Amino acid sequence: MAASKKAVLGPLVGAVDQGTSSTRFLVFNSKTAELLSHHQVEIKQEFPREGWVEQDPKEILHSVYECIEKTCEKLGQLNIDISNIKAIGVSNQRETTVVWDKITGEPLYNAVVWLDLRTQSTVESLSKRIPGNNNFVKSKTGLPLSTYFSAVKLRWLLDNVRKVQKAVEEKRALFGTIDSWLIWSLTGGVNGGVHCTDVTNASRTMLFNIHSLEWDKQLCEFFGIPMEILPNVRSSSEIYGLMKISHSLKAGALEGVPISGCLGDQSAALVGQMCFQIGQAKNTYGTGCFLLCNTGHKCVFSDHGLLTTVAYKLGRDKPVYYALEGSVAIAGAVIRWLRDNLGIIKTSEEIEKLAKEVGTSYGCYFVPAFSGLYAPYWEPSARGIICGLTQFTNKCHIAFAALEAVCFQTREILDAMNRDCGIPLSHLQVDGGMTSNKILMQLQADILYIPVVKPSMPETTALGAAMAAGAAEGVGVWSLEPEDLSAVTMERFEPQINAEESEIRYSTWKKAVMKSMGWVTTQSPESGDPSIFCSLPLGFFIVSSMVMLIGARYISVIP
């Protein structure tokens, strides 16, 4: 019986999905795309100063080892032979910046996370050096000059961390986004680890020319980045190297398995949702919210605040595909904030129950601009506000308003996408952890006033990485031919309110967004001056007072 089960399964493909909030390892059947087993570990985020967001690269790496080990154990319990795992793909949080020592293998500083704002004054000073009639940064990279992307984070590390400066001087430093750090470590680290990235991750650094598909000398000179510390850029689907098992990892059967897929998480979700045709789009609800639309072989530049980015390149000799992207900084992160900072829920899943109790925000609007506003505004001066409060407002209304905020932000980037593309989307394909929340999905359909379509297997980011790995030349266990792609069961949410009500709620939200802007006008968090406390937004104090009213614990403020 066991032998026949193994025979039916055929080749398997693993996927490391390293996100901002958690790490997972998932194993799929390459013939059916069925998810067989997985394990997940939550990742700590550190906030050493106001506006700073960091993670420990070693903790991230160890979480990958733990997830691989636990998933292999679970497969063993299911009587599935892990020697059938023929390839491993990597999907990762993008932009987050790591510098490490290639001699010792040690990170030289914490990973500076994509949400981090410490580089705002760097961005302001650099922007003055870009000619108004020749924004060469945007024309070469597709990106606005922003704290979001890796180049300014790397510049900050070079300017402020002596260990990084010394390692660069002594030719010991390597830079990478999370994919590079993981692939280098998993392929041997100091013992011959492969220092590479793929085109999708490279396109988020602000150092990569998305037309020539290579590091750009002019950009590196502009940001003052030594090119020798950059990883080699590869396609999203090819064999980068073979797994070399660390002493930390007991899953010895994965020794020698090729790592052959690499995609930034949002590109991976686009592939996992099988958006291979021009005009196909998906929205992923994770820590942030990211809407990507495939624009084919052509770079489409937005007039409405969207990014132009590399979607994927599925093989060394395969063509590159581009995408328009709408990026929202805070989506699932607002739920984590309600849990960890305000304490009004104990688990993230409780948000649905609280929202269901009231079924309305009762005129309360929440703009979670914790890291400024991303698309379509690109407004770093914005900060989070909760407005429309009355004495009737309670934690259930705030929970509902938090879910609505995710949906309103999606509406803003969808509107921008429709204006840029000229053809409005008739439905929205969605994925990501938050899509298990049925109230959120129904709210999204109501606020967009189009159907929302969710695959029954929501792990499309990991699936995309697995597809790229399994399809790589030299692996060849996963066909990406249209006729071979598995049909996906979908759940559909139709709008249940009238269009007029949807528009009224949306226009009120936009009023709230306007009120969130312009909070940060002086002190940059980059210097870490304790007087930053004086420039905290009024919204913060409104929230603190409100928390006492609704019975949650008081927030203590540490500058």
Coordinates of C-alpha atoms in Angstrom, one line a residue:
M1 CA 0.0 0.0 0.0
A2 CA 2.7 2.4 1.0
A3 CA 4.8 1.6 -2.0
S4 CA 1.9 2.2 -4.4
K5 CA 1.2 5.6 -2.7
K6 CA 4.8 6.7 -3.3
A7 CA 4.7 5.6 -6.9
V8 CA 1.5 7.6 -7.5
L9 CA 3.0 10.8 -6.0
G10 CA 5.8 11.0 -8.5
P11 CA 8.4 13.9 -8.4
L12 CA 7.9 16.5 -5.6
V13 CA 9.2 20.1 -5.4
G14 CA 9.8 22.0 -2.2
A15 CA 9.5 25.8 -1.8
V16 CA 11.0 28.1 0.9
D17 CA 8.5 31.0 1.4
Q18 CA 10.3 33.6 3.5
G19 CA 8.0 36.4 4.3
T20 CA 8.1 39.5 6.5
S21 CA 6.0 37.8 9.2
S22 CA 6.8 34.2 8.9
T23 CA 8.9 31.5 7.1
R24 CA 7.4 28.4 5.6
F25 CA 8.6 25.3 3.7
L26 CA 6.0 23.6 1.5
V27 CA 6.2 20.5 -0.6
F28 CA 4.0 20.1 -3.8
N29 CA 3.3 17.2 -6.2
S30 CA 4.7 18.5 -9.5
K31 CA 2.1 16.7 -11.6
T32 CA -1.0 17.9 -9.7
A33 CA 0.2 21.0 -7.9
E34 CA -1.3 19.4 -4.7
L35 CA 0.2 20.7 -1.4
L36 CA 1.3 17.7 0.5
S37 CA 2.8 19.2 3.7
H38 CA 4.2 22.3 5.1
H39 CA 5.5 23.9 8.3
Q40 CA 5.5 27.6 9.4
V41 CA 7.5 29.6 11.9
E42 CA 6.7 33.2 12.9
I43 CA 9.6 35.7 12.5
K44 CA 10.3 38.5 15.0
Q45 CA 10.4 42.1 13.9
E46 CA 12.5 44.5 15.9
F47 CA 11.7 48.2 16.2
P48 CA 14.9 49.7 17.8
R49 CA 13.8 53.3 17.1
E50 CA 10.7 55.0 15.8
G51 CA 10.4 54.3 12.1
W52 CA 13.1 51.6 12.1
V53 CA 12.2 47.9 11.3
E54 CA 14.8 45.2 11.5
Q55 CA 15.1 41.4 11.5
D56 CA 17.9 39.0 12.5
P57 CA 19.3 37.3 9.4
K58 CA 20.4 34.3 11.4
E59 CA 17.0 33.9 12.9
I60 CA 15.6 34.0 9.4
L61 CA 18.1 31.3 8.2
H62 CA 17.4 29.1 11.2
S63 CA 13.7 29.4 10.6
V64 CA 14.2 28.0 7.1
Y65 CA 16.2 25.1 8.5
E66 CA 13.5 24.4 11.1
C67 CA 10.7 24.6 8.5
I68 CA 12.5 22.2 6.1
E69 CA 13.2 19.7 9.0
K70 CA 9.7 19.8 10.4
T71 CA 8.1 19.4 6.9
C72 CA 10.3 16.5 6.1
E73 CA 9.3 14.9 9.4
K74 CA 5.6 15.4 8.5
L75 CA 6.2 13.8 5.1
G76 CA 7.7 10.8 6.8
Q77 CA 4.7 10.4 9.0
L78 CA 2.5 10.5 5.8
N79 CA 4.8 7.7 4.4
I80 CA 6.0 10.0 1.7
D81 CA 9.6 9.4 0.6
I82 CA 11.5 12.8 0.8
S83 CA 14.1 11.5 -1.7
N84 CA 11.3 12.3 -4.2
I85 CA 12.0 16.0 -3.7
K86 CA 13.7 16.9 -6.9
A87 CA 14.1 20.6 -6.6
I88 CA 13.7 23.6 -4.3
G89 CA 12.5 27.1 -5.1
V90 CA 12.9 30.2 -3.0
S91 CA 10.4 33.0 -2.6
N92 CA 11.1 36.0 -0.3
Q93 CA 10.2 39.3 1.1
R94 CA 11.7 41.8 -1.4
E95 CA 13.9 44.9 -0.8
T96 CA 14.9 43.8 2.7
T97 CA 18.7 44.3 2.8
V98 CA 21.4 42.1 4.3
V99 CA 25.2 42.6 4.3
W100 CA 27.4 39.7 5.6
D101 CA 31.0 38.6 5.8
K102 CA 31.9 36.0 3.2
I103 CA 34.8 34.8 5.3
T104 CA 33.0 34.2 8.6
G105 CA 29.4 33.9 7.2
E106 CA 28.2 36.3 9.9
P107 CA 25.7 39.1 9.1
L108 CA 27.4 42.5 9.8
Y109 CA 24.1 44.1 10.9
N110 CA 20.5 43.2 11.2
A111 CA 18.4 42.9 8.0
V112 CA 16.9 46.4 7.3
V113 CA 13.3 45.6 6.4
W114 CA 11.5 47.0 3.4
L115 CA 9.1 48.9 5.7
D116 CA 12.0 50.7 7.4
L117 CA 11.9 54.6 7.3
R118 CA 15.3 55.5 8.6
T119 CA 16.6 56.6 5.2
Q120 CA 14.1 59.4 4.6
S121 CA 16.7 62.2 4.9
T122 CA 19.0 60.2 2.5
V123 CA 16.1 60.0 0.0
E124 CA 15.5 63.8 0.3
S125 CA 19.1 64.7 -0.2
L126 CA 19.5 62.3 -3.2
S127 CA 16.3 63.6 -4.8
K128 CA 17.9 67.0 -5.0
R129 CA 20.6 65.5 -7.3
I130 CA 18.2 64.2 -9.9
P131 CA 17.5 66.6 -12.7
G132 CA 13.9 67.6 -13.0
N133 CA 13.9 66.9 -16.7
N134 CA 15.8 63.6 -16.5
N135 CA 14.7 61.3 -13.8
F136 CA 17.2 58.6 -14.8
V137 CA 16.5 56.6 -11.6
K138 CA 12.9 56.1 -12.5
S139 CA 13.5 55.6 -16.2
K140 CA 16.1 52.9 -15.6
T141 CA 14.5 51.1 -12.6
G142 CA 10.8 51.8 -12.9
L143 CA 10.8 52.9 -9.3
P144 CA 10.3 56.2 -7.5
L145 CA 13.2 57.3 -5.1
S146 CA 11.8 56.0 -1.8
T147 CA 12.9 54.5 1.5
Y148 CA 11.2 51.3 0.3
F149 CA 14.0 50.0 -1.9
S150 CA 17.3 48.4 -1.1
A151 CA 19.8 51.0 -2.5
V152 CA 19.1 53.6 0.2
K153 CA 19.1 51.0 2.9
L154 CA 22.5 49.8 1.7
R155 CA 23.8 53.4 1.5
W156 CA 22.7 53.9 5.2
L157 CA 24.6 50.7 6.2
L158 CA 27.7 51.9 4.4
D159 CA 27.5 55.3 6.1
N160 CA 26.6 54.3 9.6
V161 CA 27.9 50.8 10.4
R162 CA 31.6 50.6 11.0
K163 CA 31.7 46.7 10.6
V164 CA 30.1 47.1 7.2
Q165 CA 32.5 49.8 6.1
K166 CA 35.5 47.8 7.3
A167 CA 34.3 44.6 5.5
V168 CA 33.9 46.5 2.3
E169 CA 37.3 48.1 2.6
E170 CA 38.8 44.6 3.2
K171 CA 36.8 43.0 0.3
R172 CA 34.9 40.7 2.7
A173 CA 31.4 42.1 2.3
L174 CA 28.6 40.6 0.4
F175 CA 25.2 42.4 -0.1
G176 CA 21.9 40.7 -0.9
T177 CA 18.2 40.7 -0.5
I178 CA 16.8 37.8 1.5
D179 CA 16.9 35.4 -1.4
S180 CA 20.7 36.0 -1.9
W181 CA 21.4 35.4 1.8
L182 CA 19.4 32.2 1.9
I183 CA 20.7 30.7 -1.4
W184 CA 24.3 31.6 -0.4
S185 CA 23.8 29.9 3.0
L186 CA 21.9 26.9 1.7
T187 CA 24.5 26.2 -1.0
G188 CA 27.4 26.0 1.4
G189 CA 27.9 29.5 2.8
V190 CA 31.6 30.1 3.5
N191 CA 32.3 26.7 1.9
G192 CA 31.5 27.7 -1.7
G193 CA 28.1 29.3 -1.3
V194 CA 26.6 30.8 -4.5
H195 CA 26.1 34.5 -4.3
C196 CA 23.3 35.3 -6.7
T197 CA 19.8 36.8 -7.0
D198 CA 17.2 36.7 -9.7
V199 CA 15.9 39.4 -12.0
T200 CA 12.7 40.0 -10.0
N201 CA 14.6 40.7 -6.7
A202 CA 17.3 42.7 -8.5
S203 CA 14.6 44.9 -10.0
R204 CA 13.6 46.0 -6.4
T205 CA 17.1 47.3 -5.4
M206 CA 17.1 50.6 -7.4
L207 CA 20.5 49.6 -8.7
F208 CA 19.3 47.3 -11.6
N209 CA 18.5 48.4 -15.1
I210 CA 15.2 46.7 -16.0
H211 CA 15.8 47.2 -19.7
S212 CA 19.4 45.8 -20.0
L213 CA 18.7 43.3 -17.1
E214 CA 22.0 44.1 -15.4
W215 CA 23.5 46.2 -12.6
D216 CA 23.8 49.8 -13.7
K217 CA 27.1 51.6 -13.3
Q218 CA 25.5 55.0 -13.3
L219 CA 23.0 54.0 -10.6
C220 CA 25.7 52.4 -8.5
E221 CA 27.8 55.6 -8.7
F222 CA 24.8 57.7 -7.9
F223 CA 24.1 55.8 -4.7
G224 CA 27.8 55.2 -4.0
I225 CA 27.5 51.4 -4.0
P226 CA 30.6 49.3 -4.8
M227 CA 29.6 46.9 -7.6
E228 CA 31.8 44.1 -6.3
I229 CA 29.5 43.4 -3.3
L230 CA 26.5 42.8 -5.5
P231 CA 25.2 39.3 -6.3
N232 CA 25.3 37.8 -9.8
V233 CA 21.9 38.2 -11.5
R234 CA 20.3 35.1 -12.9
S235 CA 16.9 34.1 -14.3
S236 CA 14.0 33.1 -12.1
S237 CA 14.3 29.4 -13.2
E238 CA 17.6 27.7 -13.5
I239 CA 19.9 25.7 -11.2
Y240 CA 21.8 28.1 -9.0
G241 CA 23.5 25.5 -6.9
L242 CA 22.9 22.3 -4.8
M243 CA 21.7 22.1 -1.2
K244 CA 24.6 21.6 1.2
I245 CA 23.2 20.5 4.6
S246 CA 24.2 22.7 7.5
H247 CA 24.9 21.0 10.9
S248 CA 21.7 22.7 11.9
L249 CA 19.6 20.6 9.5
K250 CA 18.9 17.0 10.0
A251 CA 17.0 16.5 6.8
G252 CA 20.0 14.9 5.2
A253 CA 18.0 13.5 2.3
L254 CA 17.9 17.0 0.8
E255 CA 21.7 17.1 0.4
G256 CA 22.5 17.7 -3.3
V257 CA 18.9 18.7 -4.3
P258 CA 19.1 21.6 -6.7
I259 CA 17.9 25.1 -5.7
S260 CA 16.5 26.0 -9.1
G261 CA 13.8 28.6 -8.6
C262 CA 13.9 32.1 -7.2
L263 CA 11.3 34.8 -7.3
G264 CA 10.4 37.8 -5.2
D265 CA 7.2 37.0 -3.3
Q266 CA 4.9 39.1 -5.4
S267 CA 6.3 37.7 -8.7
A268 CA 6.0 34.2 -7.3
A269 CA 2.3 34.8 -6.5
L270 CA 1.8 36.1 -10.1
V271 CA 3.3 32.8 -11.4
G272 CA 1.4 30.7 -8.9
Q273 CA -1.9 32.4 -10.0
M274 CA -0.9 31.5 -13.5
C275 CA -1.1 35.1 -14.7
F276 CA 1.0 34.4 -17.8
Q277 CA -1.2 36.5 -20.2
I278 CA -1.0 40.2 -20.8
G279 CA -3.6 42.0 -18.7
Q280 CA -3.9 39.2 -16.1
A281 CA -3.6 40.5 -12.5
K282 CA -3.5 39.3 -8.9
N283 CA -3.6 40.9 -5.5
T284 CA -1.7 39.3 -2.5
Y285 CA -2.7 40.1 1.0
G286 CA 0.3 39.6 3.3
T287 CA 2.1 42.0 5.6
G288 CA 1.5 44.5 2.8
C289 CA -0.8 44.3 -0.1
F290 CA 0.5 44.0 -3.7
L291 CA -1.5 44.2 -6.9
L292 CA 0.5 43.1 -10.0
C293 CA -0.6 43.1 -13.6
N294 CA 1.3 41.3 -16.4
T295 CA 2.3 43.8 -19.1
G296 CA 4.1 41.2 -21.3
H297 CA 7.5 41.9 -22.8
K298 CA 6.9 45.7 -22.7
C299 CA 7.8 48.0 -19.8
V300 CA 4.7 50.1 -19.1
F301 CA 5.3 53.3 -17.1
S302 CA 2.5 54.5 -14.9
D303 CA 1.0 58.0 -14.8
H304 CA -0.9 57.1 -11.6
G305 CA 1.7 56.2 -9.0
L306 CA 2.3 52.5 -9.8
L307 CA 5.7 50.9 -10.2
T308 CA 7.2 49.2 -13.3
T309 CA 8.9 46.0 -12.3
V310 CA 10.2 42.7 -13.6
A311 CA 7.5 40.0 -13.3
Y312 CA 9.6 37.0 -14.1
K313 CA 12.1 35.4 -16.5
L314 CA 11.5 31.6 -16.4
G315 CA 14.8 30.4 -17.8
R316 CA 18.2 31.7 -19.0
D317 CA 17.1 31.8 -22.6
K318 CA 13.4 32.7 -22.0
P319 CA 12.1 36.2 -22.5
V320 CA 11.6 38.6 -19.6
Y321 CA 8.0 39.6 -18.6
Y322 CA 7.2 42.9 -16.9
A323 CA 4.4 44.0 -14.6
L324 CA 2.7 47.2 -13.2
E325 CA 2.6 47.0 -9.5
G326 CA 0.5 48.8 -6.8
S327 CA 2.2 48.5 -3.4
V328 CA 0.5 49.0 -0.1
A329 CA 2.8 49.0 2.9
I330 CA 0.4 47.9 5.7
A331 CA -2.3 45.2 5.2
G332 CA -1.9 42.1 7.5
A333 CA 0.6 44.2 9.5
V334 CA -2.3 46.3 10.8
I335 CA -3.9 43.1 12.3
R336 CA -0.5 42.2 13.9
W337 CA -0.4 45.8 15.3
L338 CA -3.9 45.4 16.9
R339 CA -2.7 42.2 18.5
D340 CA 0.8 43.1 19.6
N341 CA 0.6 46.9 20.3
L342 CA -3.0 47.4 21.4
G343 CA -3.8 44.0 22.7
I344 CA -7.4 44.0 21.5
I345 CA -7.0 40.6 20.0
K346 CA -4.9 37.6 21.2
T347 CA -4.5 35.9 17.8
S348 CA -4.8 37.3 14.3
E349 CA -7.7 35.0 13.5
E350 CA -9.9 36.8 16.2
I351 CA -10.2 39.9 14.0
E352 CA -12.9 38.2 11.9
K353 CA -14.9 37.3 15.0
L354 CA -14.8 40.9 16.3
A355 CA -15.7 42.4 13.0
K356 CA -18.6 40.0 12.6
E357 CA -20.1 41.1 15.9
V358 CA -20.8 44.6 14.6
G359 CA -20.8 44.2 10.8
T360 CA -19.9 47.9 10.4
S361 CA -17.2 50.4 11.4
Y362 CA -20.0 52.8 12.5
G363 CA -18.3 55.7 10.7
C364 CA -14.8 54.9 12.1
Y365 CA -12.0 55.0 9.5
F366 CA -8.5 53.7 10.0
V367 CA -5.6 54.8 7.8
P368 CA -2.7 52.5 8.8
A369 CA 0.1 54.7 7.3
F370 CA 2.7 53.4 9.8
S371 CA 5.4 53.7 7.1
G372 CA 4.0 56.6 5.2
L373 CA 1.7 55.9 2.2
Y374 CA 3.0 53.9 -0.7
A375 CA 1.0 53.6 -4.0
P376 CA -0.5 55.7 -5.4
Y377 CA 0.6 58.6 -3.2
W378 CA 4.2 57.9 -2.3
E379 CA 3.8 60.2 0.6
P380 CA 6.5 59.6 3.3
S381 CA 5.1 62.3 5.6
A382 CA 1.8 60.4 6.3
R383 CA 1.3 58.5 9.5
G384 CA -1.5 56.3 10.8
I385 CA -4.8 57.8 12.0
I386 CA -8.1 56.5 13.3
C387 CA -10.9 59.1 12.9
G388 CA -14.6 59.3 13.1
L389 CA -14.6 58.1 16.7
T390 CA -17.5 58.6 19.1
Q391 CA -18.2 57.4 22.6
F392 CA -20.1 54.5 21.0
T393 CA -17.0 53.3 19.2
N394 CA -15.6 50.0 20.6
K395 CA -12.8 47.6 19.6
C396 CA -15.2 45.7 17.3
H397 CA -15.7 48.8 15.2
I398 CA -11.9 49.4 15.1
A399 CA -11.4 45.8 14.0
F400 CA -13.9 46.3 11.2
A401 CA -12.3 49.6 10.2
A402 CA -8.9 47.8 10.0
L403 CA -10.3 45.3 7.6
E404 CA -12.0 48.0 5.5
A405 CA -8.7 49.9 5.4
V406 CA -7.0 46.9 3.6
C407 CA -9.9 46.9 1.1
F408 CA -9.9 50.7 0.5
Q409 CA -6.2 50.7 -0.1
T410 CA -6.7 47.9 -2.7
R411 CA -9.4 50.0 -4.3
E412 CA -7.0 52.9 -4.7
I413 CA -4.3 50.9 -6.4
L414 CA -6.9 49.0 -8.6
D415 CA -8.3 52.4 -9.8
A416 CA -4.8 53.5 -10.7
M417 CA -4.2 50.2 -12.5
N418 CA -7.4 50.5 -14.5
R419 CA -6.5 54.1 -15.5
D420 CA -3.0 53.0 -16.6
C421 CA -4.1 49.9 -18.5
G422 CA -7.2 51.5 -20.0
I423 CA -9.2 48.2 -19.6
P424 CA -10.9 47.9 -16.2
L425 CA -10.4 44.5 -14.5
S426 CA -13.7 42.5 -14.5
H427 CA -12.7 40.5 -11.4
L428 CA -9.9 40.4 -8.9
Q429 CA -7.8 37.3 -8.4
V430 CA -6.6 37.2 -4.8
D431 CA -4.2 35.1 -2.6
G432 CA -2.2 35.3 0.6
G433 CA -2.8 34.6 4.3
M434 CA -5.5 37.2 4.8
T435 CA -7.8 35.7 2.2
S436 CA -9.0 33.0 4.6
N437 CA -10.9 35.9 6.3
K438 CA -14.4 35.7 4.6
I439 CA -15.5 39.1 6.0
L440 CA -12.4 40.7 4.4
M441 CA -13.1 39.0 1.1
Q442 CA -16.8 40.1 1.1
L443 CA -15.8 43.6 2.1
Q444 CA -13.3 43.7 -0.8
A445 CA -16.0 42.7 -3.3
D446 CA -18.3 45.3 -1.9
I447 CA -15.7 48.1 -2.0
L448 CA -14.4 47.3 -5.5
Y449 CA -17.8 46.5 -6.8
I450 CA -16.5 43.6 -8.8
P451 CA -16.3 39.9 -8.0
V452 CA -13.3 38.7 -5.9
V453 CA -12.0 35.3 -6.9
K454 CA -9.9 33.2 -4.5
P455 CA -8.2 29.8 -5.3
S456 CA -9.1 27.0 -2.9
M457 CA -5.3 26.5 -2.3
P458 CA -4.2 30.0 -1.1
E459 CA -0.4 29.3 -1.0
T460 CA 0.2 30.6 -4.5
T461 CA 3.4 32.4 -3.6
A462 CA 5.1 29.1 -2.6
L463 CA 3.4 27.4 -5.6
G464 CA 5.0 29.9 -8.0
A465 CA 8.5 29.3 -6.5
A466 CA 7.9 25.5 -6.8
M467 CA 6.7 25.9 -10.4
A468 CA 9.8 27.9 -11.3
A469 CA 12.1 25.4 -9.6
G470 CA 10.5 22.3 -11.1
A471 CA 10.4 23.7 -14.6
A472 CA 14.1 24.7 -14.6
E473 CA 16.4 23.3 -17.3
G474 CA 18.2 20.2 -15.8
V475 CA 15.2 19.5 -13.5
G476 CA 12.2 19.4 -15.8
V477 CA 9.6 17.8 -13.5
W478 CA 7.0 20.6 -13.8
S479 CA 5.5 21.6 -17.2
L480 CA 4.5 25.3 -17.6
E481 CA 2.7 24.6 -20.9
P482 CA -0.9 25.9 -20.7
E483 CA -2.3 22.5 -21.5
D484 CA -0.4 20.9 -18.6
L485 CA -1.3 23.4 -15.9
S486 CA -3.7 22.0 -13.3
A487 CA -7.2 23.5 -13.2
V488 CA -7.7 25.4 -9.9
T489 CA -10.9 25.4 -7.9
M490 CA -12.0 28.9 -7.1
E491 CA -14.2 30.5 -4.5
R492 CA -16.1 33.6 -5.7
F493 CA -17.3 36.6 -3.7
E494 CA -19.9 38.9 -5.4
P495 CA -20.7 42.5 -4.3
Q496 CA -23.6 42.6 -1.9
I497 CA -24.2 46.3 -1.5
N498 CA -25.3 48.9 -4.1
A499 CA -22.8 50.9 -6.1
E500 CA -23.9 54.2 -4.5
E501 CA -23.1 53.0 -0.9
S502 CA -19.8 51.6 -2.1
E503 CA -18.8 55.0 -3.5
I504 CA -19.9 57.0 -0.4
R505 CA -17.7 54.8 1.8
Y506 CA -14.8 55.1 -0.5
S507 CA -15.0 58.9 -0.8
T508 CA -15.1 59.2 3.0
W509 CA -12.0 57.0 3.2
K510 CA -10.2 59.4 0.8
K511 CA -11.0 62.2 3.2
A512 CA -9.4 60.3 6.0
V513 CA -6.3 59.6 3.8
M514 CA -5.9 63.4 3.2
K515 CA -6.0 63.9 7.0
S516 CA -3.2 61.4 7.5
M517 CA -0.7 63.4 5.4
G518 CA 1.9 65.9 6.5
W519 CA 2.4 64.6 10.1
V520 CA 6.1 64.3 9.8
T521 CA 7.5 67.7 8.9
T522 CA 10.8 68.1 10.8
Q523 CA 13.0 65.5 12.6
S524 CA 13.9 62.5 10.5
P525 CA 14.0 59.2 12.4
E526 CA 17.3 58.5 10.7
S527 CA 19.3 60.3 13.5
G528 CA 17.5 58.6 16.3
D529 CA 17.2 61.9 18.3
P530 CA 15.0 61.2 21.4
S531 CA 13.1 64.4 20.6
I532 CA 11.4 62.4 17.8
F533 CA 8.7 61.8 20.5
C534 CA 7.7 65.4 20.1
S535 CA 6.9 64.9 16.4
L536 CA 4.8 61.8 16.9
P537 CA 1.5 62.2 15.0
L538 CA -1.6 63.4 16.7
G539 CA -3.2 60.2 15.5
F540 CA -0.9 58.4 17.9
F541 CA -2.3 60.3 20.9
I542 CA -5.9 59.9 19.7
V543 CA -5.3 56.1 19.6
S544 CA -3.7 56.1 23.0
S545 CA -6.6 57.9 24.6
M546 CA -9.1 55.8 22.7
V547 CA -7.4 52.6 23.9
M548 CA -8.1 53.5 27.5
L549 CA -11.8 54.1 26.6
I550 CA -12.2 50.7 25.0
G551 CA -10.6 48.8 27.8
A552 CA -7.4 47.6 26.1
R553 CA -4.1 48.0 27.9
Y554 CA -2.4 51.4 27.9
I555 CA 0.5 51.9 25.4
S556 CA 3.8 53.0 26.9
V557 CA 5.9 55.0 24.5
I558 CA 9.7 54.5 24.4
P559 CA 11.4 57.0 22.1

